[in-house]
């Protein structure tokens, strides 16, 4: 099955700093989503981005499907950005989302 | 904004008991999913459901598990005889359109299942 790897596994930032999270996947995909898991365990949809670039406030994401990676950019980070960020993909021919192992982000004041 | 809802938010049960986790997907969605996340681990797919039948399932989804859409709004996951290792957060998700998982999947807030 498809492999999804995220880096870095852990990230500690000062409030106001910028960061880039990376997601690599091993095969062609028809769906790629980024999620933020908050301290209560809820999965918050950030982006549905099987290809191209999208922006939503301080967050933006880019997926280069031909090179099998996606990037999530967080600018001017805030303490509320803390949590785990997951990338998840749907491999061509399947229905299920396959999740990466996540990047745990801690933003300190 | 439409959202997926799940009940209960937390369920505690004794090993060997049956549990039913309930979900109300977004109303015009056609595909429904269950995922689970053991504490500290990544989210894992269990099963997808379309047109009143299972469309895909994982190795985790063995004979102890079943899914049902008993009416036009609810989607349930039943675990027949719970084991300690079934303790996890269970997420329901749904997606619209006829491309199933290729469309954006929206997740509910989860049910935390604790098996004692």
mmCIF file of C-alpha atoms in Angstrom:
data_model
loop_
_atom_site.group_PDB
_atom_site.id
_atom_site.type_symbol
_atom_site.label_atom_id
_atom_site.label_comp_id
_atom_site.label_asym_id
_atom_site.label_seq_id
_atom_site.Cartn_x
_atom_site.Cartn_y
_atom_site.Cartn_z
ATOM 1 C CA UNK A 1 0.000 0.000 0.000
ATOM 2 C CA UNK A 2 0.891 3.653 -0.257
ATOM 3 C CA UNK A 3 3.383 5.070 2.249
ATOM 4 C CA UNK A 4 2.956 8.551 3.722
ATOM 5 C CA UNK A 5 5.842 10.170 5.553
ATOM 6 C CA UNK A 6 5.799 13.487 7.345
ATOM 7 C CA UNK A 7 8.654 15.646 8.514
ATOM 8 C CA UNK A 8 9.740 16.871 10.904
ATOM 9 C CA UNK A 9 8.144 14.621 13.536
ATOM 10 C CA UNK A 10 8.386 17.358 16.169
ATOM 11 C CA UNK A 11 8.699 21.115 15.892
ATOM 12 C CA UNK A 12 9.036 23.752 18.594
ATOM 13 C CA UNK A 13 8.561 27.396 17.642
ATOM 14 C CA UNK A 14 8.387 30.762 19.275
ATOM 15 C CA UNK A 15 5.176 32.661 18.708
ATOM 16 C CA UNK A 16 5.435 34.680 15.505
ATOM 17 C CA UNK A 17 7.804 32.295 13.715
ATOM 18 C CA UNK A 18 7.091 30.663 10.352
ATOM 19 C CA UNK A 19 7.312 26.959 9.588
ATOM 20 C CA UNK A 20 7.061 24.451 6.761
ATOM 21 C CA UNK A 21 5.732 20.918 7.224
ATOM 22 C CA UNK A 22 6.355 18.315 4.572
ATOM 23 C CA UNK A 23 4.401 15.259 3.414
ATOM 24 C CA UNK A 24 5.892 12.706 1.021
ATOM 25 C CA UNK A 25 3.850 9.910 -0.502
ATOM 26 C CA UNK A 26 4.951 6.891 -2.478
ATOM 27 C CA UNK A 27 2.318 6.562 -5.232
ATOM 28 C CA UNK A 28 -0.213 8.545 -7.251
ATOM 29 C CA UNK A 29 -3.107 10.027 -5.287
ATOM 30 C CA UNK A 30 -6.539 11.434 -6.029
ATOM 31 C CA UNK A 31 -7.047 13.158 -2.702
ATOM 32 C CA UNK A 32 -4.694 14.841 -0.275
ATOM 33 C CA UNK A 33 -5.906 16.506 2.884
ATOM 34 C CA UNK A 34 -4.190 18.332 5.727
ATOM 35 C CA UNK A 35 -5.677 18.163 9.210
ATOM 36 C CA UNK A 36 -4.953 19.794 12.540
ATOM 37 C CA UNK A 37 -5.664 17.619 15.569
ATOM 38 C CA UNK A 38 -6.381 19.884 18.500
ATOM 39 C CA UNK A 39 -5.719 19.067 22.169
ATOM 40 C CA UNK A 40 -9.252 17.631 22.479
ATOM 41 C CA UNK A 41 -8.480 15.126 19.749
ATOM 42 C CA UNK A 42 -10.698 16.646 17.076
ATOM 43 C CA UNK A 43 -9.511 16.496 13.456
ATOM 44 C CA UNK A 44 -9.970 19.882 11.854
ATOM 45 C CA UNK A 45 -9.934 20.025 8.043
ATOM 46 C CA UNK A 46 -7.321 22.517 6.884
ATOM 47 C CA UNK A 47 -6.992 21.851 3.172
ATOM 48 C CA UNK A 48 -8.259 19.525 0.478
ATOM 49 C CA UNK A 49 -5.425 19.839 -1.998
ATOM 50 C CA UNK A 50 -4.730 16.938 -4.403
ATOM 51 C CA UNK A 51 -2.752 19.415 -6.530
ATOM 52 C CA UNK A 52 -1.905 23.101 -6.718
ATOM 53 C CA UNK A 53 -1.736 25.794 -4.081
ATOM 54 C CA UNK A 54 -4.318 27.123 -1.639
ATOM 55 C CA UNK A 55 -4.254 29.742 1.080
ATOM 56 C CA UNK A 56 -6.445 30.282 4.119
ATOM 57 C CA UNK A 57 -5.362 33.148 6.331
ATOM 58 C CA UNK A 58 -1.954 32.420 7.846
ATOM 59 C CA UNK A 59 -1.922 28.895 6.421
ATOM 60 C CA UNK A 60 -1.166 27.826 2.900
ATOM 61 C CA UNK A 61 -0.492 24.504 1.211
ATOM 62 C CA UNK A 62 1.078 23.309 -2.009
ATOM 63 C CA UNK A 63 0.884 19.847 -3.542
ATOM 64 C CA UNK A 64 3.157 18.788 -6.395
ATOM 65 C CA UNK A 65 1.471 15.543 -7.350
ATOM 66 C CA UNK A 66 3.988 14.621 -10.060
ATOM 67 C CA UNK A 67 6.788 14.746 -7.486
ATOM 68 C CA UNK A 68 4.683 13.162 -4.738
ATOM 69 C CA UNK A 69 4.924 15.724 -1.999
ATOM 70 C CA UNK A 70 2.891 18.388 -0.276
ATOM 71 C CA UNK A 71 3.933 21.291 1.941
ATOM 72 C CA UNK A 72 1.979 23.092 4.639
ATOM 73 C CA UNK A 73 3.157 26.599 5.505
ATOM 74 C CA UNK A 74 2.277 28.264 8.792
ATOM 75 C CA UNK A 75 3.160 31.930 9.057
ATOM 76 C CA UNK A 76 3.227 34.116 12.178
ATOM 77 C CA UNK A 77 2.483 31.116 14.362
ATOM 78 C CA UNK A 78 0.264 31.453 17.443
ATOM 79 C CA UNK A 79 -0.006 29.294 20.549
ATOM 80 C CA UNK A 80 -3.382 28.062 19.285
ATOM 81 C CA UNK A 81 -1.563 26.491 16.320
ATOM 82 C CA UNK A 82 -0.114 23.884 18.691
ATOM 83 C CA UNK A 83 -1.186 20.300 18.115
ATOM 84 C CA UNK A 84 -0.533 17.547 15.624
ATOM 85 C CA UNK A 85 -0.703 18.127 11.886
ATOM 86 C CA UNK A 86 -1.610 15.165 9.714
ATOM 87 C CA UNK A 87 -1.337 14.695 6.011
ATOM 88 C CA UNK A 88 -3.631 12.031 4.528
ATOM 89 C CA UNK A 89 -3.973 10.721 0.981
ATOM 90 C CA UNK A 90 -6.293 8.534 -1.072
ATOM 91 C CA UNK A 91 -4.368 6.301 -3.426
ATOM 92 C CA UNK A 92 -5.741 5.985 -6.964
ATOM 93 C CA UNK A 93 -8.233 3.112 -7.064
ATOM 94 C CA UNK A 94 -9.108 3.228 -3.369
ATOM 95 C CA UNK A 95 -11.543 5.062 -1.082
ATOM 96 C CA UNK A 96 -9.685 5.226 2.208
ATOM 97 C CA UNK A 97 -7.565 8.039 3.541
ATOM 98 C CA UNK A 98 -4.103 6.836 4.552
ATOM 99 C CA UNK A 99 -2.656 9.062 7.246
ATOM 100 C CA UNK A 100 0.945 9.991 7.888
ATOM 101 C CA UNK A 101 2.424 9.788 11.366
ATOM 102 C CA UNK A 102 2.015 13.504 11.891
ATOM 103 C CA UNK A 103 4.092 16.506 12.907
ATOM 104 C CA UNK A 104 3.684 17.567 16.521
ATOM 105 C CA UNK A 105 3.924 21.360 16.754
ATOM 106 C CA UNK A 106 4.389 23.303 19.954
ATOM 107 C CA UNK A 107 4.250 27.080 19.782
ATOM 108 C CA UNK A 108 5.459 28.794 22.912
ATOM 109 C CA UNK A 109 4.639 32.395 23.897
ATOM 110 C CA UNK B 1 -22.132 24.960 8.123
ATOM 111 C CA UNK B 2 -23.069 21.240 7.909
ATOM 112 C CA UNK B 3 -21.028 18.940 10.086
ATOM 113 C CA UNK B 4 -20.669 15.303 11.041
ATOM 114 C CA UNK B 5 -21.881 14.537 14.554
ATOM 115 C CA UNK B 6 -21.071 11.545 16.774
ATOM 116 C CA UNK B 7 -22.516 10.139 19.968
ATOM 117 C CA UNK B 8 -21.528 9.433 22.632
ATOM 118 C CA UNK B 9 -18.396 11.555 23.032
ATOM 119 C CA UNK B 10 -16.988 9.059 25.517
ATOM 120 C CA UNK B 11 -17.982 5.462 26.190
ATOM 121 C CA UNK B 12 -16.614 3.202 28.898
ATOM 122 C CA UNK B 13 -17.369 -0.501 28.683
ATOM 123 C CA UNK B 14 -16.283 -3.806 30.141
ATOM 124 C CA UNK B 15 -14.275 -6.273 28.070
ATOM 125 C CA UNK B 16 -16.593 -8.639 26.204
ATOM 126 C CA UNK B 17 -19.505 -6.206 26.032
ATOM 127 C CA UNK B 18 -21.083 -4.978 22.819
ATOM 128 C CA UNK B 19 -20.912 -1.291 21.950
ATOM 129 C CA UNK B 20 -22.598 0.752 19.256
ATOM 130 C CA UNK B 21 -21.081 4.030 18.156
ATOM 131 C CA UNK B 22 -23.383 6.419 16.344
ATOM 132 C CA UNK B 23 -22.774 9.000 13.658
ATOM 133 C CA UNK B 24 -24.914 11.407 11.666
ATOM 134 C CA UNK B 25 -23.067 12.201 8.412
ATOM 135 C CA UNK B 26 -23.572 15.392 6.438
ATOM 136 C CA UNK B 27 -27.026 15.098 4.934
ATOM 137 C CA UNK B 28 -26.320 15.057 1.184
ATOM 138 C CA UNK B 29 -23.180 12.922 1.399
ATOM 139 C CA UNK B 30 -23.105 9.469 -0.158
ATOM 140 C CA UNK B 31 -19.951 7.866 1.266
ATOM 141 C CA UNK B 32 -19.414 7.112 4.942
ATOM 142 C CA UNK B 33 -16.316 5.963 6.788
ATOM 143 C CA UNK B 34 -15.055 4.832 10.163
ATOM 144 C CA UNK B 35 -11.478 5.419 11.287
ATOM 145 C CA UNK B 36 -9.825 4.876 14.627
ATOM 146 C CA UNK B 37 -6.831 6.286 16.460
ATOM 147 C CA UNK B 38 -5.153 4.454 19.298
ATOM 148 C CA UNK B 39 -3.690 6.931 21.787
ATOM 149 C CA UNK B 40 -0.466 8.441 20.506
ATOM 150 C CA UNK B 41 -0.668 6.729 17.109
ATOM 151 C CA UNK B 42 -1.802 7.731 13.658
ATOM 152 C CA UNK B 43 -5.345 7.517 12.361
ATOM 153 C CA UNK B 44 -6.227 4.170 10.742
ATOM 154 C CA UNK B 45 -8.970 3.350 8.268
ATOM 155 C CA UNK B 46 -11.551 0.750 9.267
ATOM 156 C CA UNK B 47 -14.329 0.696 6.663
ATOM 157 C CA UNK B 48 -16.102 2.656 3.952
ATOM 158 C CA UNK B 49 -19.804 2.345 3.099
ATOM 159 C CA UNK B 50 -21.689 3.342 -0.044
ATOM 160 C CA UNK B 51 -25.141 2.505 -1.372
ATOM 161 C CA UNK B 52 -25.954 0.404 1.694
ATOM 162 C CA UNK B 53 -22.958 -1.853 1.481
ATOM 163 C CA UNK B 54 -19.313 -1.975 2.489
ATOM 164 C CA UNK B 55 -17.137 -0.673 -0.347
ATOM 165 C CA UNK B 56 -13.750 -1.148 1.284
ATOM 166 C CA UNK B 57 -12.465 -2.468 4.612
ATOM 167 C CA UNK B 58 -9.148 -2.899 6.353
ATOM 168 C CA UNK B 59 -7.604 -5.932 8.014
ATOM 169 C CA UNK B 60 -8.615 -4.445 11.371
ATOM 170 C CA UNK B 61 -12.295 -4.690 10.411
ATOM 171 C CA UNK B 62 -12.820 -8.345 11.292
ATOM 172 C CA UNK B 63 -15.963 -10.281 12.228
ATOM 173 C CA UNK B 64 -16.195 -8.419 15.538
ATOM 174 C CA UNK B 65 -17.082 -5.238 13.686
ATOM 175 C CA UNK B 66 -20.170 -4.351 11.672
ATOM 176 C CA UNK B 67 -21.653 -1.202 10.189
ATOM 177 C CA UNK B 68 -25.201 -0.237 9.426
ATOM 178 C CA UNK B 69 -27.236 2.654 8.115
ATOM 179 C CA UNK B 70 -30.492 1.899 9.949
ATOM 180 C CA UNK B 71 -32.356 4.924 8.600
ATOM 181 C CA UNK B 72 -31.800 7.897 6.308
ATOM 182 C CA UNK B 73 -29.559 9.789 8.698
ATOM 183 C CA UNK B 74 -27.632 7.534 11.103
ATOM 184 C CA UNK B 75 -24.531 5.449 10.464
ATOM 185 C CA UNK B 76 -23.424 3.053 13.186
ATOM 186 C CA UNK B 77 -20.364 0.992 14.077
ATOM 187 C CA UNK B 78 -20.945 -2.052 16.269
ATOM 188 C CA UNK B 79 -18.227 -3.930 18.110
ATOM 189 C CA UNK B 80 -19.676 -7.264 19.197
ATOM 190 C CA UNK B 81 -17.326 -8.312 21.976
ATOM 191 C CA UNK B 82 -14.909 -5.576 22.955
ATOM 192 C CA UNK B 83 -11.272 -6.248 23.757
ATOM 193 C CA UNK B 84 -8.793 -4.104 25.654
ATOM 194 C CA UNK B 85 -7.030 -3.275 22.395
ATOM 195 C CA UNK B 86 -10.232 -1.756 20.984
ATOM 196 C CA UNK B 87 -9.682 1.231 23.285
ATOM 197 C CA UNK B 88 -9.230 4.146 20.892
ATOM 198 C CA UNK B 89 -10.809 7.274 19.481
ATOM 199 C CA UNK B 90 -13.271 6.334 16.736
ATOM 200 C CA UNK B 91 -13.945 8.876 14.015
ATOM 201 C CA UNK B 92 -16.820 8.869 11.569
ATOM 202 C CA UNK B 93 -16.380 10.705 8.260
ATOM 203 C CA UNK B 94 -18.431 11.380 5.162
ATOM 204 C CA UNK B 95 -17.829 12.657 1.653
ATOM 205 C CA UNK B 96 -20.115 13.902 -1.084
ATOM 206 C CA UNK B 97 -20.312 13.281 -4.797
ATOM 207 C CA UNK B 98 -19.966 10.010 -6.647
ATOM 208 C CA UNK B 99 -16.178 9.868 -6.532
ATOM 209 C CA UNK B 100 -16.204 8.706 -2.952
ATOM 210 C CA UNK B 101 -12.896 9.070 -1.226
ATOM 211 C CA UNK B 102 -11.562 11.242 -4.010
ATOM 212 C CA UNK B 103 -13.739 14.004 -2.614
ATOM 213 C CA UNK B 104 -12.939 15.825 0.603
ATOM 214 C CA UNK B 105 -13.749 13.749 3.673
ATOM 215 C CA UNK B 106 -15.228 15.545 6.683
ATOM 216 C CA UNK B 107 -14.668 14.121 10.142
ATOM 217 C CA UNK B 108 -16.822 14.085 13.231
ATOM 218 C CA UNK B 109 -15.463 14.997 16.673
ATOM 219 C CA UNK B 110 -14.875 11.347 17.613
ATOM 220 C CA UNK B 111 -16.027 8.887 20.274
ATOM 221 C CA UNK B 112 -13.422 7.930 22.824
ATOM 222 C CA UNK B 113 -13.940 4.244 23.666
ATOM 223 C CA UNK B 114 -12.354 2.900 26.835
ATOM 224 C CA UNK B 115 -12.485 -0.863 27.402
ATOM 225 C CA UNK B 116 -11.783 -1.981 30.975
#
